[in-house]
Amino acid sequence: MLNYDLLNFKVHGDHTGNLVALEKGADFPFEIKRVYYIWGTDKDVVRGKHAHRKLEQVIVCTSGSCDFILDDGKERTTVHLDSPTQGLHIKSNIWREFTNFSPDCVVMVLASEHYDESDYIRDYNQFLTEVAK
Ligand code: T46
């Protein structure tokens, strides 16, 4: 089984609109050390193309939609993200690519660690070698 979860966030909504709050605890799987967001990517661009040795992330498409392709070296699946009420929790050692961006797509990422280039595996063959160990 691929090492990911789809989280459904509690929505505090009323006639004034909606709000989602994310705090470590029952509703969120780790302490957030970093937040970044991505927008303005053309539809057919493929981002990612790497795995992380340690990092866990929760990925939220706060606007628009995109597809995340996840691969653990044995199986590959595509997760379509199109709601600010859902978070894709990707754990360690998963190769990810993301593409099929809508023009209004904004991807917000909540990360368990600070930015560390040495945590990235950017070569697919190296990834396959590491996950086979
Ligand atoms: C991931 C997917 C979903 C930083 O300086 N600090 C940061 O925290 C990040 C995430 C990136 N950068 C720099 C490194 C590169 O010069 O921003 C540039 C673009 O990063 P990258 O090519 O890694 O972007 P994506 O969209 O391919 O991947 C990012 C994350 O890096 C990655 O962890 O899982 O989003």
Coordinates of N, CA, C and O and ligand atoms in Angstrom, one line a residue:
M1 N 0.8 -1.2 0.0 CA 0.0 0.0 0.0 C 0.9 1.3 0.0 O 1.8 1.4 0.8
L2 N 0.6 2.2 -0.9 CA 1.3 3.4 -0.9 C 1.1 4.2 0.4 O 0.0 4.2 0.9
N3 N 2.2 4.9 0.8 CA 2.3 5.5 2.1 C 1.7 6.9 2.1 O 2.4 7.9 2.2
Y4 N 0.4 7.0 1.9 CA -0.2 8.3 1.9 C -1.7 8.2 2.5 O -2.2 7.1 2.5
D5 N -2.2 9.4 2.9 CA -3.6 9.4 3.4 C -4.2 10.7 2.8 O -3.6 11.7 2.6
L6 N -5.5 10.6 2.7 CA -6.3 11.8 2.3 C -7.0 12.2 3.6 O -7.9 11.5 4.1
L7 N -6.7 13.4 4.1 CA -7.3 13.9 5.3 C -8.5 14.8 4.9 O -8.4 15.6 4.0
N8 N -9.6 14.7 5.6 CA -10.8 15.5 5.4 C -10.8 16.5 6.6 O -11.0 16.1 7.8
F9 N -10.7 17.8 6.3 CA -10.6 18.8 7.4 C -12.0 19.2 7.9 O -12.9 19.3 7.0
K10 N -12.1 19.5 9.1 CA -13.3 20.1 9.7 C -13.5 21.5 9.1 O -12.6 22.3 9.2
V11 N -14.7 21.8 8.6 CA -14.9 23.1 8.1 C -15.9 23.9 9.0 O -16.9 23.4 9.5
H12 N -15.4 25.1 9.4 CA -16.2 26.0 10.2 C -16.9 26.9 9.2 O -16.3 27.9 8.8
G13 N -18.1 26.6 8.8 CA -18.8 27.4 7.8 C -20.1 28.0 8.3 O -20.8 27.4 9.1
D14 N -20.4 29.2 7.8 CA -21.7 29.8 8.0 C -22.0 30.7 6.9 O -21.3 30.7 5.9
H15 N -23.0 31.6 7.1 CA -23.4 32.4 6.0 C -22.3 33.4 5.5 O -22.4 34.0 4.5
T16 N -21.3 33.6 6.4 CA -20.2 34.5 6.1 C -19.1 33.9 5.3 O -18.2 34.5 4.8
G17 N -19.1 32.5 5.1 CA -18.1 31.8 4.4 C -17.5 30.7 5.2 O -18.1 30.2 6.2
N18 N -16.3 30.2 4.8 CA -15.8 29.0 5.4 C -14.4 29.2 6.0 O -13.6 30.1 5.5
L19 N -14.0 28.4 7.0 CA -12.7 28.5 7.6 C -12.2 27.1 8.0 O -13.0 26.3 8.5
V20 N -11.0 26.7 7.6 CA -10.4 25.5 8.1 C -9.2 25.9 9.0 O -8.4 26.7 8.6
A21 N -9.1 25.3 10.2 CA -7.9 25.5 11.1 C -7.2 24.2 11.2 O -7.7 23.1 11.4
L22 N -5.8 24.3 11.1 CA -5.0 23.1 11.1 C -4.0 23.2 12.3 O -3.2 24.2 12.3
E23 N -4.1 22.4 13.2 CA -3.3 22.3 14.4 C -2.8 20.9 14.7 O -3.6 20.0 14.5
K24 N -1.6 20.8 15.1 CA -1.1 19.4 15.5 C -2.1 18.8 16.5 O -2.5 19.5 17.5
G25 N -2.4 17.5 16.4 CA -3.3 16.9 17.3 C -4.2 15.9 16.6 O -3.7 15.3 15.6
A26 N -5.4 15.8 17.0 CA -6.3 14.8 16.4 C -6.5 15.0 14.9 O -6.6 14.1 14.1
D27 N -6.5 16.3 14.5 CA -6.9 16.6 13.1 C -5.7 16.7 12.2 O -5.8 16.9 11.0
F28 N -4.5 16.7 12.8 CA -3.3 17.0 11.9 C -2.1 16.1 12.4 O -1.9 16.1 13.6
P29 N -1.4 15.5 11.5 CA -0.5 14.4 11.9 C 0.9 14.8 12.5 O 1.6 14.0 13.0
F30 N 1.3 16.1 12.3 CA 2.7 16.4 12.8 C 2.7 17.9 13.1 O 1.8 18.7 12.7
E31 N 3.8 18.3 13.8 CA 4.1 19.7 14.1 C 4.6 20.4 12.8 O 5.5 19.9 12.2
I32 N 4.0 21.5 12.4 CA 4.3 22.1 11.2 C 5.6 23.0 11.4 O 5.5 23.9 12.2
K33 N 6.6 22.8 10.6 CA 7.8 23.6 10.8 C 8.0 24.5 9.6 O 8.8 25.5 9.7
R34 N 7.3 24.3 8.5 CA 7.5 25.1 7.3 C 6.2 25.1 6.5 O 5.5 24.1 6.4
V35 N 5.9 26.2 5.9 CA 4.8 26.3 4.9 C 5.3 27.0 3.7 O 6.0 28.0 3.7
Y36 N 4.9 26.4 2.5 CA 5.2 27.1 1.3 C 4.0 26.9 0.3 O 3.1 26.0 0.6
Y37 N 3.9 27.7 -0.7 CA 2.8 27.6 -1.6 C 3.3 27.9 -3.0 O 4.3 28.6 -3.3
I38 N 2.6 27.3 -4.0 CA 3.0 27.2 -5.4 C 1.8 27.7 -6.2 O 0.7 27.2 -6.0
W39 N 2.0 28.6 -7.2 CA 0.9 29.0 -8.1 C 1.5 29.4 -9.4 O 2.8 29.5 -9.5
G40 N 0.7 29.7 -10.4 CA 1.2 30.2 -11.6 C 1.9 29.2 -12.5 O 2.8 29.5 -13.2
T41 N 1.6 27.9 -12.3 CA 2.3 26.8 -13.0 C 1.3 26.4 -14.2 O 0.2 26.2 -14.0
D42 N 1.9 26.4 -15.4 CA 1.1 26.0 -16.6 C 0.6 24.6 -16.5 O 1.3 23.7 -15.9
K43 N -0.5 24.3 -17.2 CA -1.2 23.0 -17.1 C -0.3 21.8 -17.2 O -0.4 20.9 -16.4
D44 N 0.5 21.8 -18.2 CA 1.3 20.6 -18.6 C 2.6 20.5 -17.9 O 3.4 19.5 -18.2
V45 N 3.0 21.5 -17.2 CA 4.3 21.4 -16.5 C 4.2 20.3 -15.5 O 3.2 20.1 -14.8
V46 N 5.4 19.6 -15.3 CA 5.4 18.5 -14.3 C 6.4 19.0 -13.2 O 7.6 19.2 -13.5
R47 N 6.0 19.2 -12.0 CA 6.8 19.6 -10.9 C 7.1 18.4 -10.0 O 6.6 17.3 -10.3
G48 N 7.9 18.6 -9.0 CA 8.3 17.5 -8.1 C 9.4 16.7 -8.7 O 10.5 17.1 -8.8
K49 N 9.1 15.5 -9.1 CA 10.1 14.5 -9.6 C 11.2 14.3 -8.6 O 12.4 14.4 -8.9
H50 N 10.7 14.0 -7.4 CA 11.7 13.6 -6.3 C 10.9 12.9 -5.2 O 9.7 12.9 -5.2
A51 N 11.7 12.4 -4.3 CA 11.2 11.8 -3.1 C 11.9 12.4 -1.9 O 12.9 13.1 -2.1
H52 N 11.4 12.2 -0.7 CA 12.1 12.7 0.5 C 12.4 11.5 1.4 O 11.6 10.6 1.6
R53 N 13.6 11.6 2.0 CA 14.0 10.5 2.9 C 13.3 10.5 4.2 O 12.9 9.5 4.8
K54 N 13.0 11.7 4.7 CA 12.5 11.9 6.1 C 11.2 12.7 6.1 O 10.3 12.4 6.9
L55 N 11.1 13.7 5.3 CA 10.1 14.7 5.3 C 8.7 14.1 5.1 O 8.5 13.3 4.3
E56 N 7.7 14.6 6.0 CA 6.3 14.4 5.7 C 5.7 15.7 5.4 O 6.1 16.7 5.9
Q57 N 4.7 15.6 4.5 CA 4.0 16.9 4.1 C 2.5 16.6 4.0 O 2.1 15.5 3.6
V58 N 1.7 17.7 4.2 CA 0.3 17.7 3.9 C 0.1 18.8 2.8 O 0.5 19.9 3.0
I59 N -0.5 18.4 1.7 CA -0.6 19.2 0.6 C -2.1 19.5 0.4 O -3.0 18.6 0.3
V60 N -2.4 20.8 0.3 CA -3.8 21.3 0.1 C -3.9 22.1 -1.1 O -3.1 23.1 -1.3
C61 N -4.8 21.8 -2.0 CA -5.1 22.7 -3.1 C -6.1 23.7 -2.7 O -7.3 23.4 -2.6
T62 N -5.6 24.9 -2.2 CA -6.5 25.8 -1.6 C -7.4 26.5 -2.7 O -8.4 27.1 -2.4
S63 N -7.0 26.5 -4.0 CA -7.8 27.0 -5.1 C -7.5 26.2 -6.3 O -6.4 25.7 -6.5
G64 N -8.5 25.9 -7.1 CA -8.4 25.2 -8.4 C -8.1 23.7 -8.1 O -8.5 23.2 -7.1
S65 N -7.3 23.2 -9.0 CA -7.1 21.7 -9.0 C -5.7 21.3 -9.6 O -5.2 22.1 -10.4
C66 N -5.2 20.2 -9.3 CA -4.0 19.6 -9.9 C -4.0 18.1 -9.6 O -4.8 17.6 -8.7
D67 N -3.1 17.4 -10.2 CA -3.0 15.9 -10.0 C -1.6 15.6 -9.3 O -0.6 16.1 -9.8
F68 N -1.6 14.8 -8.3 CA -0.4 14.3 -7.7 C -0.2 12.8 -8.1 O -1.1 12.0 -7.8
I69 N 0.9 12.5 -8.7 CA 1.3 11.1 -9.0 C 2.2 10.6 -8.0 O 3.3 11.3 -7.7
L70 N 1.8 9.6 -7.3 CA 2.6 9.0 -6.2 C 3.2 7.6 -6.6 O 2.4 6.8 -7.2
D71 N 4.4 7.4 -6.2 CA 5.1 6.1 -6.6 C 6.0 5.7 -5.4 O 6.8 6.5 -4.9
D72 N 5.8 4.4 -5.0 CA 6.7 3.9 -3.9 C 7.7 2.9 -4.5 O 8.3 2.2 -3.7
G73 N 7.9 2.9 -5.8 CA 8.8 2.0 -6.4 C 8.2 0.6 -6.8 O 8.7 -0.1 -7.6
K74 N 7.0 0.4 -6.2 CA 6.3 -0.8 -6.6 C 5.0 -0.5 -7.3 O 4.5 -1.2 -8.2
E75 N 4.3 0.5 -6.8 CA 3.0 0.9 -7.4 C 3.0 2.4 -7.6 O 3.7 3.2 -6.9
R76 N 2.1 2.9 -8.5 CA 2.0 4.3 -8.8 C 0.5 4.6 -8.9 O -0.3 3.8 -9.4
T77 N 0.1 5.7 -8.3 CA -1.3 6.1 -8.4 C -1.4 7.6 -8.6 O -0.4 8.4 -8.3
T78 N -2.6 8.1 -9.0 CA -2.8 9.5 -9.2 C -3.9 10.0 -8.3 O -4.9 9.4 -8.2
V79 N -3.6 11.1 -7.5 CA -4.6 11.6 -6.6 C -5.0 13.0 -7.2 O -4.1 13.9 -7.3
H80 N -6.2 13.2 -7.4 CA -6.7 14.5 -7.9 C -7.1 15.4 -6.7 O -7.9 15.0 -5.9
L81 N -6.5 16.6 -6.6 CA -6.8 17.5 -5.5 C -7.6 18.7 -6.1 O -7.1 19.3 -7.0
D82 N -8.7 18.9 -5.5 CA -9.6 20.1 -6.0 C -10.4 20.7 -4.9 O -11.4 21.4 -5.2
S83 N -10.0 20.5 -3.6 CA -10.8 21.1 -2.5 C -9.9 21.6 -1.4 O -9.0 20.9 -0.9
P84 N -10.2 22.8 -0.9 CA -9.4 23.3 0.3 C -9.8 22.5 1.6 O -9.2 22.8 2.6
T85 N -10.8 21.6 1.5 CA -11.1 20.9 2.7 C -10.4 19.5 2.8 O -10.7 18.8 3.7
Q86 N -9.6 19.2 1.8 CA -8.8 17.9 1.8 C -7.3 18.2 1.8 O -6.8 19.1 1.2
G87 N -6.6 17.3 2.5 CA -5.2 17.4 2.6 C -4.6 16.0 2.2 O -5.0 15.0 2.7
L88 N -3.6 16.1 1.3 CA -2.9 14.8 0.9 C -1.7 14.7 1.8 O -0.8 15.5 1.7
H89 N -1.7 13.7 2.7 CA -0.6 13.5 3.6 C 0.4 12.5 2.9 O 0.1 11.3 2.8
I90 N 1.6 13.0 2.5 CA 2.6 12.1 1.9 C 3.7 11.9 2.9 O 4.3 12.9 3.4
K91 N 3.9 10.6 3.2 CA 5.0 10.3 4.2 C 6.3 10.1 3.4 O 6.4 10.5 2.3
S92 N 7.3 9.6 4.1 CA 8.6 9.5 3.5 C 8.7 8.5 2.4 O 7.9 7.6 2.3
N93 N 9.8 8.6 1.6 CA 10.1 7.6 0.6 C 9.0 7.4 -0.5 O 8.7 6.2 -0.9
I94 N 8.3 8.5 -0.8 CA 7.3 8.4 -1.9 C 7.8 9.4 -3.0 O 8.0 10.6 -2.8
W95 N 8.0 8.8 -4.2 CA 8.3 9.7 -5.4 C 7.0 10.4 -5.8 O 5.9 9.8 -5.8
R96 N 7.1 11.7 -6.0 CA 5.9 12.5 -6.3 C 6.2 13.4 -7.5 O 7.3 14.0 -7.7
E97 N 5.2 13.5 -8.4 CA 5.2 14.4 -9.5 C 3.8 15.1 -9.4 O 2.9 14.4 -9.0
F98 N 3.8 16.3 -9.8 CA 2.4 17.0 -9.9 C 2.3 17.8 -11.1 O 3.2 18.5 -11.5
T99 N 1.1 17.7 -11.7 CA 0.8 18.3 -13.0 C -0.7 18.6 -13.1 O -1.4 18.4 -12.2
N100 N -1.1 18.9 -14.4 CA -2.5 19.1 -14.7 C -3.1 20.3 -13.9 O -4.1 20.1 -13.3
F101 N -2.3 21.4 -13.8 CA -2.7 22.5 -13.0 C -3.8 23.3 -13.7 O -3.7 23.7 -14.9
S102 N -4.9 23.6 -12.9 CA -5.9 24.6 -13.5 C -5.3 26.0 -13.4 O -4.3 26.2 -12.6
P103 N -5.8 26.9 -14.2 CA -5.2 28.3 -14.2 C -5.2 28.9 -12.8 O -4.4 29.8 -12.5
D104 N -6.2 28.6 -12.0 CA -6.4 29.2 -10.7 C -5.8 28.4 -9.5 O -6.0 28.6 -8.4
C105 N -4.9 27.4 -9.9 CA -4.4 26.5 -8.9 C -3.4 27.1 -7.9 O -2.5 27.7 -8.4
V106 N -3.7 27.0 -6.6 CA -2.7 27.4 -5.6 C -2.6 26.1 -4.7 O -3.5 25.6 -4.1
V107 N -1.3 25.7 -4.6 CA -1.0 24.5 -3.8 C -0.3 25.0 -2.5 O 0.8 25.6 -2.6
M108 N -0.9 24.7 -1.4 CA -0.2 25.1 -0.1 C 0.3 23.8 0.5 O -0.4 22.8 0.6
V109 N 1.6 23.8 1.0 CA 2.2 22.6 1.5 C 2.7 22.9 3.0 O 3.3 23.9 3.3
L110 N 2.3 22.0 3.9 CA 2.6 22.1 5.3 C 3.6 21.0 5.5 O 3.3 19.8 5.3
A111 N 4.8 21.4 6.0 CA 5.9 20.4 6.1 C 6.4 20.2 7.5 O 6.4 21.1 8.3
S112 N 6.8 18.9 7.7 CA 7.3 18.5 9.1 C 8.7 19.0 9.4 O 9.1 18.8 10.6
E113 N 9.4 19.4 8.4 CA 10.9 19.8 8.6 C 11.2 21.1 7.9 O 10.5 21.4 7.0
H114 N 12.3 21.7 8.3 CA 12.8 22.8 7.6 C 13.3 22.4 6.2 O 13.6 21.2 6.0
Y115 N 13.5 23.3 5.3 CA 14.1 23.0 4.0 C 15.5 22.4 4.1 O 16.3 23.0 4.8
D116 N 15.7 21.2 3.5 CA 17.0 20.6 3.6 C 17.2 19.8 2.3 O 16.6 18.7 2.0
E117 N 18.1 20.3 1.4 CA 18.3 19.7 0.1 C 18.8 18.3 0.2 O 18.5 17.4 -0.6
S118 N 19.5 18.0 1.3 CA 20.1 16.6 1.5 C 19.0 15.6 1.7 O 19.2 14.4 1.7
D119 N 17.8 16.0 2.0 CA 16.6 15.1 2.3 C 16.0 14.7 0.9 O 15.2 13.7 0.9
Y120 N 16.3 15.4 -0.2 CA 15.7 15.1 -1.5 C 16.4 13.9 -2.2 O 17.7 13.9 -2.2
I121 N 15.7 13.1 -2.8 CA 16.2 12.1 -3.8 C 15.7 12.6 -5.1 O 14.5 12.4 -5.4
R122 N 16.5 13.1 -6.0 CA 16.0 13.7 -7.2 C 16.3 12.8 -8.4 O 15.9 13.2 -9.5
D123 N 16.9 11.7 -8.2 CA 17.2 10.8 -9.3 C 16.3 9.5 -9.1 O 16.4 8.9 -8.0
Y124 N 15.5 9.2 -10.1 CA 14.5 8.1 -9.9 C 15.2 6.7 -9.7 O 14.8 5.9 -8.8
N125 N 16.4 6.5 -10.3 CA 17.1 5.2 -10.1 C 17.6 5.1 -8.7 O 17.6 4.1 -8.1
Q126 N 18.1 6.3 -8.2 CA 18.6 6.3 -6.9 C 17.5 6.0 -5.9 O 17.6 5.3 -4.9
F127 N 16.3 6.6 -6.2 CA 15.1 6.3 -5.4 C 14.8 4.9 -5.3 O 14.6 4.3 -4.2
L128 N 14.8 4.2 -6.5 CA 14.5 2.8 -6.5 C 15.5 2.0 -5.7 O 15.2 1.0 -5.0
T129 N 16.8 2.4 -5.8 CA 17.8 1.7 -5.0 C 17.6 1.9 -3.5 O 17.7 0.9 -2.7
E130 N 17.2 3.1 -3.1 CA 17.1 3.3 -1.6 C 15.8 2.6 -1.1 O 15.9 2.1 0.0
V131 N 14.7 2.6 -1.9 CA 13.5 2.0 -1.3 C 13.6 0.4 -1.3 O 12.9 -0.3 -0.6
A132 N 14.5 -0.1 -2.2 CA 14.7 -1.6 -2.2 C 15.5 -2.1 -1.0 O 15.5 -3.3 -0.8
K133 N 16.2 -1.2 -0.3 CA 17.0 -1.6 0.8 C 16.2 -2.2 2.0 O 15.2 -1.7 2.3
Ligands
T46_1 C1 7.5 18.8 -2.7 C2 6.6 19.5 -3.7 C3 5.2 19.2 -3.4 C4 13.3 26.7 -1.1 O1 14.3 27.5 -1.1 N1 12.7 26.4 0.1 C5 11.7 25.5 0.2 O2 11.1 25.3 1.3 C6 11.2 24.9 -1.0 C7 10.1 23.9 -1.0 C8 11.9 25.2 -2.2 N2 12.9 26.1 -2.2 C9 13.6 26.4 -3.5 C10 14.4 25.3 -4.1 C11 14.2 25.5 -5.6 O3 15.2 26.5 -6.0 O4 12.5 26.7 -4.4 C12 12.9 26.2 -5.7 C13 11.8 25.3 -6.3 O5 11.8 24.1 -5.5 P1 11.5 22.7 -6.2 O6 12.0 22.6 -7.5 O7 11.9 21.6 -5.2 O8 9.9 22.7 -6.3 P2 8.8 21.6 -6.6 O9 7.5 22.3 -6.8 O10 9.3 20.7 -7.6 O11 8.8 20.7 -5.2 C14 8.2 21.3 -4.0 C15 9.0 20.9 -2.8 O12 10.4 21.2 -3.0 C16 8.9 19.4 -2.5 O13 9.4 19.1 -1.2 O14 7.2 17.8 -2.2 O15 6.9 20.9 -3.9

